[in-house]
Coordinates of C-alpha atoms in Angstrom, one line a residue:
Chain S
X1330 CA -4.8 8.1 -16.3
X1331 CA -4.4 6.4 -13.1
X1332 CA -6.5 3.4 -14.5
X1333 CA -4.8 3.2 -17.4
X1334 CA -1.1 3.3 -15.3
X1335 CA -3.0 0.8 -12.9
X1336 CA -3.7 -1.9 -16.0
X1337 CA -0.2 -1.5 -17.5
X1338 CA 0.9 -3.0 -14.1
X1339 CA -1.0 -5.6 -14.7
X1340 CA 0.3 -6.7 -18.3
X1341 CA 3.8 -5.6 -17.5
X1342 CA 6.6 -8.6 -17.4
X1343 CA 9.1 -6.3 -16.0
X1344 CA 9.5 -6.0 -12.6
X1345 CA 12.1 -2.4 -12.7
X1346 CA 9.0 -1.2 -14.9
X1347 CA 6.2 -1.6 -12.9
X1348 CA 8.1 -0.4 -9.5
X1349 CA 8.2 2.5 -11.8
X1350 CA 5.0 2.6 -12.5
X1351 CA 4.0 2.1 -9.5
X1352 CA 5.7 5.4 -8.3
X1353 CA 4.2 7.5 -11.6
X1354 CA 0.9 6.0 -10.1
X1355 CA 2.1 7.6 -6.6
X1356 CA 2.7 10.6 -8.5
X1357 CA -0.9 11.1 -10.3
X1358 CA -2.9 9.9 -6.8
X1359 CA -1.4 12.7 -5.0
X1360 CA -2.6 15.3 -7.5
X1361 CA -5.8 13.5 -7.5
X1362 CA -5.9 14.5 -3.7
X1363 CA -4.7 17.8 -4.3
X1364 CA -7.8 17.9 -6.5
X1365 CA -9.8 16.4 -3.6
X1366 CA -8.9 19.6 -1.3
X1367 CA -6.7 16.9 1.0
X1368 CA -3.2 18.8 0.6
X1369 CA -1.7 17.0 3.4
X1370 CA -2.6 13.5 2.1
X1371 CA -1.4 15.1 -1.5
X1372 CA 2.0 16.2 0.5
X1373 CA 2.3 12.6 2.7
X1374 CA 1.9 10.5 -0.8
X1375 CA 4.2 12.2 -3.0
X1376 CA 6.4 12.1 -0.1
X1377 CA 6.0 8.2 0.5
X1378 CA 4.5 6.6 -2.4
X1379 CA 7.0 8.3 -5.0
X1380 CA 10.3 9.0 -2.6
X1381 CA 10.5 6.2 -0.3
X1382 CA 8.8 3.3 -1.7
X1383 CA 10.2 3.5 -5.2
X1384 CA 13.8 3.1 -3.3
X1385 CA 13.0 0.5 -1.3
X1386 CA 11.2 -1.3 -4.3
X1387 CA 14.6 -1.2 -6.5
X1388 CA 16.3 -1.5 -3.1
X1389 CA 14.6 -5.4 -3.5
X1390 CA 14.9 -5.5 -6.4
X1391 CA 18.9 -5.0 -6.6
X1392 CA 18.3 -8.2 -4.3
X1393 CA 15.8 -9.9 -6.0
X1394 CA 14.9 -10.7 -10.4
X1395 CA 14.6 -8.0 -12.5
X1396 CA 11.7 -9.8 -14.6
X1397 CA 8.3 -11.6 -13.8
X1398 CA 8.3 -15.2 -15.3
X1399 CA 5.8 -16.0 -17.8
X1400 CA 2.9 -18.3 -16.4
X1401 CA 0.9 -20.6 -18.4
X1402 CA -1.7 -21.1 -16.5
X1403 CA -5.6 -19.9 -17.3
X1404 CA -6.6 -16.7 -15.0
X1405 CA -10.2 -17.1 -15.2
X1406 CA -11.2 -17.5 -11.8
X1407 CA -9.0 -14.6 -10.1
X1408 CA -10.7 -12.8 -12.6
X1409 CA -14.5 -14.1 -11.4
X1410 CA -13.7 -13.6 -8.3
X1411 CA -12.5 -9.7 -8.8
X1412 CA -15.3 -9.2 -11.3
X1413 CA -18.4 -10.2 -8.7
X1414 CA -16.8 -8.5 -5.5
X1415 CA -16.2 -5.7 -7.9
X1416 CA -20.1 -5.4 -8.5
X1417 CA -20.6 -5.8 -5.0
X1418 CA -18.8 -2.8 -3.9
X1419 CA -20.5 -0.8 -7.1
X1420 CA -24.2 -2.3 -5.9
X1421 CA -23.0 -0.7 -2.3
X1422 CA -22.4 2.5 -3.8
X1423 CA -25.1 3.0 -4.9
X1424 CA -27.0 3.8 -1.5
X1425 CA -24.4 6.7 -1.4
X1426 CA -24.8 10.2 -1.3
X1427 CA -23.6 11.9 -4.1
X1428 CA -19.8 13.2 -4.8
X1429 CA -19.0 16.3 -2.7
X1430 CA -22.9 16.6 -1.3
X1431 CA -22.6 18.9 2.0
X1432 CA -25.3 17.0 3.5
X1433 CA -23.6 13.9 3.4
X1434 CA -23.9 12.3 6.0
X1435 CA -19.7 12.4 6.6
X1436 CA -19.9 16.3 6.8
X1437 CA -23.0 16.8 9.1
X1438 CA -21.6 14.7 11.9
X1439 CA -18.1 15.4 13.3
X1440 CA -16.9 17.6 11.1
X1441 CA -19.0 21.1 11.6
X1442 CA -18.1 20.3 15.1
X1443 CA -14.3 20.3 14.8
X1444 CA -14.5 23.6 13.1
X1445 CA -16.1 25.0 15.4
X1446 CA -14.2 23.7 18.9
X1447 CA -10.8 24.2 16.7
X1448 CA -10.6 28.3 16.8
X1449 CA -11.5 28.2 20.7
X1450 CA -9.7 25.0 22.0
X1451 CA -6.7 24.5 19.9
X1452 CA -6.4 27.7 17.3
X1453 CA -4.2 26.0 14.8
X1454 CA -5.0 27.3 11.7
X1455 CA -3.9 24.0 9.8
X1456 CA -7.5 21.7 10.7
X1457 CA -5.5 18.3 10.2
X1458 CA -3.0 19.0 12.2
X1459 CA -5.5 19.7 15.0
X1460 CA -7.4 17.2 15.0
X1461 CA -4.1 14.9 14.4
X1462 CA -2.7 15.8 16.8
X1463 CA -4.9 16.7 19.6
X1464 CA -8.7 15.3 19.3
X1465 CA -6.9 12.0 17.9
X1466 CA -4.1 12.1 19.7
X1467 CA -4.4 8.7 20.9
X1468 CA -4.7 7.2 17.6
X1469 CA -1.5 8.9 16.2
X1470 CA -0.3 7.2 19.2
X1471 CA -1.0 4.2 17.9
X1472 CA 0.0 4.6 14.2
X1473 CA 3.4 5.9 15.4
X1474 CA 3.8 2.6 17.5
X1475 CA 2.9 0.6 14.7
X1476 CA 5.2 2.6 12.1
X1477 CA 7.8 1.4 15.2
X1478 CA 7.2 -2.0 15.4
X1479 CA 7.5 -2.5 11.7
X1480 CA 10.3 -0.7 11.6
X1481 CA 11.8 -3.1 14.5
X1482 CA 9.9 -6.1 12.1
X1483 CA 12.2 -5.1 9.2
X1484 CA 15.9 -4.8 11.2
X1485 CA 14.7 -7.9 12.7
X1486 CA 14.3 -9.8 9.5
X1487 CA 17.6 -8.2 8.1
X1488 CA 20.0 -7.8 10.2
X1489 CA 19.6 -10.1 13.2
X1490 CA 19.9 -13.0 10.5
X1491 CA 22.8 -11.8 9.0
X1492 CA 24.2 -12.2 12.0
X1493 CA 23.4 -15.4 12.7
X1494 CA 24.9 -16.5 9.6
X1495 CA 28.5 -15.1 10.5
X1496 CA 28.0 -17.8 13.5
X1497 CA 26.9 -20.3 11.1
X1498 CA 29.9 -19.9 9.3
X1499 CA 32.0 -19.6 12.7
X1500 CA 31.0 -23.2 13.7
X1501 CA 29.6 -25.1 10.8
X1502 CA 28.8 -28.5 12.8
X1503 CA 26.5 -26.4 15.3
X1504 CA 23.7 -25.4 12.7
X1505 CA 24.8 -27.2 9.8
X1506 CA 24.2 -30.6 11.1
X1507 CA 20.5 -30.3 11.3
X1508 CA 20.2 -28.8 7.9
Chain Y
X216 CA 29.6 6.7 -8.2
X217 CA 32.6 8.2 -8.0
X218 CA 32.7 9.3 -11.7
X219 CA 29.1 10.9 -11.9
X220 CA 30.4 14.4 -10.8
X221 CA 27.2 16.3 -11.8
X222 CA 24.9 14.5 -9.2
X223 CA 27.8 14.5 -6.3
X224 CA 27.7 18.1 -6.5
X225 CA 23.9 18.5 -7.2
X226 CA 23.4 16.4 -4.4
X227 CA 25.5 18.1 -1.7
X228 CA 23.9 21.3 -2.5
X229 CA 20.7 19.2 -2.6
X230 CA 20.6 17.5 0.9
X231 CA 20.8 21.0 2.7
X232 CA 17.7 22.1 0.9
X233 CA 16.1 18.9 1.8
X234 CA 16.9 19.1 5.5
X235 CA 15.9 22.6 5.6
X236 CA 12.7 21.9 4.0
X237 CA 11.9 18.9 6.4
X238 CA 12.4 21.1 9.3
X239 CA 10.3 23.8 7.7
X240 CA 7.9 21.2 7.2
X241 CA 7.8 20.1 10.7
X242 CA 7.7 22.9 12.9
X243 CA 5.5 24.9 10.3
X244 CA 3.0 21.7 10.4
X245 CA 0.7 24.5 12.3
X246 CA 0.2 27.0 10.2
X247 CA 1.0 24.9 6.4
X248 CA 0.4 21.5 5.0
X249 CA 2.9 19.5 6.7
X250 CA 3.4 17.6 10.1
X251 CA 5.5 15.1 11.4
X252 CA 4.7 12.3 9.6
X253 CA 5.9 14.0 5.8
X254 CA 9.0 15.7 7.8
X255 CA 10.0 12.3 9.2
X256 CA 9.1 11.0 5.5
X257 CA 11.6 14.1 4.2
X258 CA 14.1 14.4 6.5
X259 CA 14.9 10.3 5.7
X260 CA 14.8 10.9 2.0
X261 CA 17.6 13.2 2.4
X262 CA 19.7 10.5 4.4
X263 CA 18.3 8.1 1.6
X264 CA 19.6 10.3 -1.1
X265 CA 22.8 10.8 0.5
X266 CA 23.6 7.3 0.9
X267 CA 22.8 6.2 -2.9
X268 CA 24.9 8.9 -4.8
X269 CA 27.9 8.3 -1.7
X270 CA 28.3 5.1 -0.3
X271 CA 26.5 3.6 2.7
X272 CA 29.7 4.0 4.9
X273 CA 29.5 7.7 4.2
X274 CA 25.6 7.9 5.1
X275 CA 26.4 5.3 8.3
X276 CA 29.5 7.9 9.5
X277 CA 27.0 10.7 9.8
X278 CA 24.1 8.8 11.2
X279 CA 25.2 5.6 12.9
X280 CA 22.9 3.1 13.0
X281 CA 23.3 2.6 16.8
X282 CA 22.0 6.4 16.8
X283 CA 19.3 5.4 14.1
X284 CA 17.6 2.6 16.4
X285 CA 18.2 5.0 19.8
X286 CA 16.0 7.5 17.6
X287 CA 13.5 5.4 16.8
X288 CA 12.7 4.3 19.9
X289 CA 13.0 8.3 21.3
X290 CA 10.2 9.4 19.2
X291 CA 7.6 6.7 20.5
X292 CA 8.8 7.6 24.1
X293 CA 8.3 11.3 23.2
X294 CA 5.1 11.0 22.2
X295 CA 4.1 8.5 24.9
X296 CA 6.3 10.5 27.3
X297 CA 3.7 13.7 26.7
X298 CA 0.8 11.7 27.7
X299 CA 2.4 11.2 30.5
X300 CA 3.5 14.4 31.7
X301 CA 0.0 15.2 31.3
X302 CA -1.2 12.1 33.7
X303 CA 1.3 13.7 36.8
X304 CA -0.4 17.2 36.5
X305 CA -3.8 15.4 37.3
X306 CA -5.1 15.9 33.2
X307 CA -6.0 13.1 31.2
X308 CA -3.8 11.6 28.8
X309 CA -2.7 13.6 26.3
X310 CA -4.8 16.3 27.4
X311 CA -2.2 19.0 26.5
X312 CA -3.7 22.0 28.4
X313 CA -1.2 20.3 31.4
X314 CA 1.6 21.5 29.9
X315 CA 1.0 25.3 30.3
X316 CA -2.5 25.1 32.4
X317 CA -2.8 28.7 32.7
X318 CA -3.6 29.1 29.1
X319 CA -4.8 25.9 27.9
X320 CA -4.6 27.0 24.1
X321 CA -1.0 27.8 24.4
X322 CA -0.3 24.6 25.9
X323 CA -2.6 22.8 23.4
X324 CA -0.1 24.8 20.7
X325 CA 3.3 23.4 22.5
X326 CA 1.7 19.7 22.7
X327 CA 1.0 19.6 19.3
X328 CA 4.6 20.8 18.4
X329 CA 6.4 18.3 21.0
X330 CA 4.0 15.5 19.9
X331 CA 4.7 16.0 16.1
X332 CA 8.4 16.1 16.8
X333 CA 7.9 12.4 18.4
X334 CA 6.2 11.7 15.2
X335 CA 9.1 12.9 13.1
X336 CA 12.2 11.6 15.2
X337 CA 10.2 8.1 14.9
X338 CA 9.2 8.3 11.1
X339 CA 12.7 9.5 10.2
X340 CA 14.3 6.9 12.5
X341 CA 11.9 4.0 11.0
X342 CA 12.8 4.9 7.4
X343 CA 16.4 5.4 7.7
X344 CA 16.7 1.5 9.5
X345 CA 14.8 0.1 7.0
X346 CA 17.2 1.7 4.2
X347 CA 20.5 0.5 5.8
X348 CA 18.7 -2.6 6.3
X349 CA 17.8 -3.0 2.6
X350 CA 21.1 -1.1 1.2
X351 CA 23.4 -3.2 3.7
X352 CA 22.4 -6.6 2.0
X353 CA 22.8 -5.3 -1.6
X354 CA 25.4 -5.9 -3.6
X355 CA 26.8 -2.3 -4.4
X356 CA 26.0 -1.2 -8.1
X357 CA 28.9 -1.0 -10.4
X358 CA 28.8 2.2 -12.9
X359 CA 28.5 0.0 -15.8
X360 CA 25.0 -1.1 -14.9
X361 CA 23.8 2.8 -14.9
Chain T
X1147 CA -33.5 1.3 -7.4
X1148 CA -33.6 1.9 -11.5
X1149 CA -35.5 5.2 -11.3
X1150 CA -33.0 7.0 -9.8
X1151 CA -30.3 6.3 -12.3
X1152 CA -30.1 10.3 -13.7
X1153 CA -27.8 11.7 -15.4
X1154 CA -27.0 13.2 -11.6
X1155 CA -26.6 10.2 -10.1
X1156 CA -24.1 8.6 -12.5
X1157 CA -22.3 11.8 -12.4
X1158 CA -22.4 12.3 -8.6
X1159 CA -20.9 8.3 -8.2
X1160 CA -19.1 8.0 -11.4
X1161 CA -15.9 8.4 -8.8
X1162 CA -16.7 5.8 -6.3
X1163 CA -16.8 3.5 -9.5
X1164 CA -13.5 4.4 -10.9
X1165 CA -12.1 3.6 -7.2
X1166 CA -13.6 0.7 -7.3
X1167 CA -12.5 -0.4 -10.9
X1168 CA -8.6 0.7 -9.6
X1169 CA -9.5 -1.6 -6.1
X1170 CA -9.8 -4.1 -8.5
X1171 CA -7.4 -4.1 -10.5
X1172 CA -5.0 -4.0 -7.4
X1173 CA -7.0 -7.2 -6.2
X1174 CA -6.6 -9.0 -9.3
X1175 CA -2.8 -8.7 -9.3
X1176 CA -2.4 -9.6 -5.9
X1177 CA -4.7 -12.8 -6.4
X1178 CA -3.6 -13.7 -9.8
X1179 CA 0.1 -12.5 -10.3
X1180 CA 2.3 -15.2 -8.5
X1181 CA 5.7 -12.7 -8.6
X1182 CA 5.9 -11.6 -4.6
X1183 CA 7.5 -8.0 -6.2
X1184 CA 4.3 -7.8 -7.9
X1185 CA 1.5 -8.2 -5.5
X1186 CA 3.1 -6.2 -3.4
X1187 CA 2.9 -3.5 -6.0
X1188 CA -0.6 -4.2 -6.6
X1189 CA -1.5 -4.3 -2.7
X1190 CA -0.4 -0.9 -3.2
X1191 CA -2.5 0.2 -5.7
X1192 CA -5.3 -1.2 -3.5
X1193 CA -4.3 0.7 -1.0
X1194 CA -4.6 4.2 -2.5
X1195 CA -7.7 3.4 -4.1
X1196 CA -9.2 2.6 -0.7
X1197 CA -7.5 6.2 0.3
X1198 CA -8.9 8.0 -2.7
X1199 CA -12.1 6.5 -1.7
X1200 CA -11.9 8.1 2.1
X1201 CA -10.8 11.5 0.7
X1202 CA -13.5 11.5 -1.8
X1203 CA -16.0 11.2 0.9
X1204 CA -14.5 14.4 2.1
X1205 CA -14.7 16.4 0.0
X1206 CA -17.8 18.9 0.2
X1207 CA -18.9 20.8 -3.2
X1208 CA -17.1 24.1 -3.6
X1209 CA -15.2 23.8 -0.6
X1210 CA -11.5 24.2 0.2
X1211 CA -8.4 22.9 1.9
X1212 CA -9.2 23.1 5.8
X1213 CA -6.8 25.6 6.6
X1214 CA -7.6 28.3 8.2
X1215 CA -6.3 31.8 7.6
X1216 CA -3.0 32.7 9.5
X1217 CA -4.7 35.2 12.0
X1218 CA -7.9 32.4 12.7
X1219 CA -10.6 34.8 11.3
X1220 CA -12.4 32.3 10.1
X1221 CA -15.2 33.7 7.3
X1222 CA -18.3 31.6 8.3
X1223 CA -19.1 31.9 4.6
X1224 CA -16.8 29.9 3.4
X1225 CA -16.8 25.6 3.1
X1226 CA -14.3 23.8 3.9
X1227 CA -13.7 19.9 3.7
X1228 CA -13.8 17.6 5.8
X1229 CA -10.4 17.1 7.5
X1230 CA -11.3 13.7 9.3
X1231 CA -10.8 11.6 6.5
X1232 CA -7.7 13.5 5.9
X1233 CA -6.4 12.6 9.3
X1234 CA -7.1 8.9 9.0
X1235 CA -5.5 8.6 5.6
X1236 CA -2.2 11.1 6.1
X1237 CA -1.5 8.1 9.5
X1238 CA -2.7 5.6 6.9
X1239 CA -0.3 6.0 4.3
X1240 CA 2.5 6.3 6.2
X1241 CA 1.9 3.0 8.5
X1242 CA 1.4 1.3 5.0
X1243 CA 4.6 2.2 3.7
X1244 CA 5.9 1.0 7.2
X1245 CA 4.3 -2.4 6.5
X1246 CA 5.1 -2.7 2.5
X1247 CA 8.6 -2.3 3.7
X1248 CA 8.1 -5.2 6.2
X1249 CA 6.9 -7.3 2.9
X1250 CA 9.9 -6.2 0.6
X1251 CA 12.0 -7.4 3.9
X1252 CA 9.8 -10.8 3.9
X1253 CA 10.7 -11.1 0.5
X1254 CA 14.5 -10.3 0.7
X1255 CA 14.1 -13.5 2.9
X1256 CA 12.1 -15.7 0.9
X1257 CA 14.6 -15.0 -2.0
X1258 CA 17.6 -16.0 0.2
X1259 CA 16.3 -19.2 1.6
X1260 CA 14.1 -20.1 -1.6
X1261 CA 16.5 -18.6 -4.4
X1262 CA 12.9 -17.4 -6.2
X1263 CA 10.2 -15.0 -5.7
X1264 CA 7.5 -16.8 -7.9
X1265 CA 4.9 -18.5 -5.5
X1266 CA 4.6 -21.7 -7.6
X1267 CA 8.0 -22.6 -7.2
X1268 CA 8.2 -22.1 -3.3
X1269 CA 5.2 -24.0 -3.7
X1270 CA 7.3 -26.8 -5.7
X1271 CA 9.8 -26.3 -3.4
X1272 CA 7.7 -26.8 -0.3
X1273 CA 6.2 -30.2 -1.2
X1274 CA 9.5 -31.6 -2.5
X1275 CA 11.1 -31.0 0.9
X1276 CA 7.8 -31.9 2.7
X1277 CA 7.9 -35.6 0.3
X1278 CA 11.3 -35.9 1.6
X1279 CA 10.7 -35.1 5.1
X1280 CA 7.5 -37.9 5.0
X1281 CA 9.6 -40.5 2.7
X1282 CA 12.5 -40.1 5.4
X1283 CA 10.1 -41.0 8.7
X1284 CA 8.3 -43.7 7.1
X1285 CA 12.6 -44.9 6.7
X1286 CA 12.9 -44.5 10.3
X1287 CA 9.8 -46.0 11.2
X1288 CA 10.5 -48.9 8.7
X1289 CA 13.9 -49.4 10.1
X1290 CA 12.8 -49.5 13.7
X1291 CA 9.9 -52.5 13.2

């Protein structure tokens, strides 16, 4: 289902559509991770990827065209290019272990050692949030100061121009000469 | 919106659930599925839905957006501020047993909560500018095109 | 390498394929689609695919949702997943919303100054004002010899 959402993206013309789409394809990865035993990722995507991003897709799009424009031109070589990495990544996988293996080598390392240190160090019975918060502290840390600086990114490019245009339009020969 | 009566009224009755449930969410991140990240994520949604079914000026009279950009920066300096804390008790950084060092795990308990909260306040902050941001340039819907 | 392709092996990687197949399909939009709206939506679909990828790696046969009970008596019988990849995606996702809304904000931009969101016509645009901006310095240069 997810592939077939993922490929009527692709053929889709218009643009309302596949924002929608792209928020049903939100939708059916966070039951795929619900699936997967990740219930916070589940929680964090239906969350973002159907809430937020949807909105601020039509938000653009309110701003933006509604509809793709037809192009003309052949699309062989995007689709040379996707098709070798593509076989690149599936000759990669297949030196890996096999789906949901406990001896991968993902679960012997790190992992039996959080479960263990979590019930004497921390004993918070949600695992994530433990290791989250405390053991990766520092790289939470860092993910909140990027979420941040985008955020400041994004008021940047909005509203600090809009200001400059009210200036523009205050004294026309100041900026409007050079343009 | 003003004539869409069903979803003014769903919605006031809906934005209290939703703020409830992002504070759930947050301070129950311990024990459930949950943390700061989704309740910042939930929590804005609920500003988000407020402002689309009301008008922007209603949404920007409850949550300025001087207050919005003040809250985003908070949260990073919450969570930076813990680390802190920490360094002028002699821990490391981050190293939450500082904050109650006679029982480390309690402290280790109260750091995670504090540090989630700077999560949240940031998240919630982060989404809320970026909605005025985007809702402030757009031209305002008329009913016909619903 | 051939040998080993069992029924067991397809089945056991079957899901790293599909991810992959989904990774590319977000690849080809982004690369091939010129509307800005549009590769954004397919750097998203990249995105979770490289996410679905992580979580799969997480997940340990039979096991379940690493949360412990309330009172921490944790049965030593029971398999859990791997919450790492958990934590690295639940940040993930949330910083990549935080940058697609940075790109919808680019593109707000690109519309106002360029009046389009298809990249050939900025392109179009871009070398008409750059021919201009060349055609009016070799004026200059001509009118100063």
């Amino acid at each position: 289902m997810l592939v077939i959402t993922a490929l009527a993206v692709v053929r889709t013309r218009s643009l309302f559509a596949v924002v929608t789409l792209s928020g049903v394809f939100s939708l059916l990865s966070a039951l795929l991770f619900v699936t997967l035993d990740a219930v916070d990722v589940a929680f964090t995507e239906a969350a973002v990827g159907a809430g937020i991003s949807t909105v601020l897709m039509l938000g653009t799009l309110a701003l933006t065209s509604r509809s793709e424009r037809s192009e003309k031109k052949t699309q062989i070589v995007p689709l040379l290019t996707v098709v070798v990495a593509g076989a690149a990544m599936v000759y990669g996988t297949l030196d890996m272990p096999n789906f949901g293996s406990p001896d991968a080598p993902a679960q012997t390392h790190v992992g039996p050692e959080y479960f263990e240190r979590i019930p004497k160090e921390i004993d918070v019975p949600n695992a994530v949030t433990a290791i989250l918060a405390s053991y990766r502290g520092f790289d939470t840390l860092g993910e909140t100061a990027v979420v941040f600086t985008a955020g400041i990114g994004v008021l940047m490019l909005m509203s600090g121009l809009g200001r400059r245009r009210k200036e523009d339009e205050d004294d026309p020969d100041q900026e409007g000469g050079s343009t | 919106m003003r004539h869409h009566l069903i979803l003014r009224v769903i919605t006031k009755l809906l934005v209290g659930t939703i703020f409830l449930f992002a504070l759930y969410v947050q301070f129950h991140g311990d024990y459930s599925p949950g943390g700061g990240f989704q309740a910042g994520v939930i929590m804005a949604v609920g500003f988000i839905i407020y402002g689309i079914v009301f008008t922007l000026e209603k949404v920007k009279a409850v949550f300025p957006p001087w207050l919005v950009h003040k809250v985003v920066a908070l949260g990073v300096l919450i969570y930076a501020g813990t680390g802190i804390y920490s360094l002028f008790y002699g821990y490391g950084y981050l190293d939450y047993a500082a904050i109650d060092p006679h029982h480390p795990v309690h402290g280790q308990h109260l750091g995670i909560l504090i540090v989630e909260l700077g999560v949240g306040v940031t998240v919630t902050g982060v989404m809320v500018a970026v909605y005025y941001a985007f809702a402030a340039r757009a031209p305002s819907l008329s009913d016909e095109d619903w | 390498m051939f040998e080993e392709m069992t029924v067991e092996f397809i089945l056991g990687h079957l899901n790293y394929w599909f991810f992959i197949l989904l990774m590319m399909t977000g690849l080809y939009v982004v690369i091939a689609k010129g509307n800005l709206v549009k590769k954004i939506v397919g750097l998203n679909i990249f995105q979770t695919s490289v996410f679905m990828l992580y979580i799969s790696t997480g997940k340990v046969e039979g096991g379940t949702a690493p949360i412990f009970p309330m009172d921490m008596k944790i049965d030593p019988e029971m398999i859990y997943s791997n919450p790492l990849p958990h934590v690295l995606i639940l940040t993930a996702i949330v910083v990549g919303i935080a940058t697609t809304s940075l790109g919808l904000a680019l593109i707000i931009r690109i519309r106002e100054e360029y009046h389009t969101i298809e990249e050939h016509e900025i392109a179009e645009q871009e070398t008409k004002i750059s021919l201009a901006e060349l055609n009016g310095d070799q004026l200059i240069s001509g009118g100063n010899s």
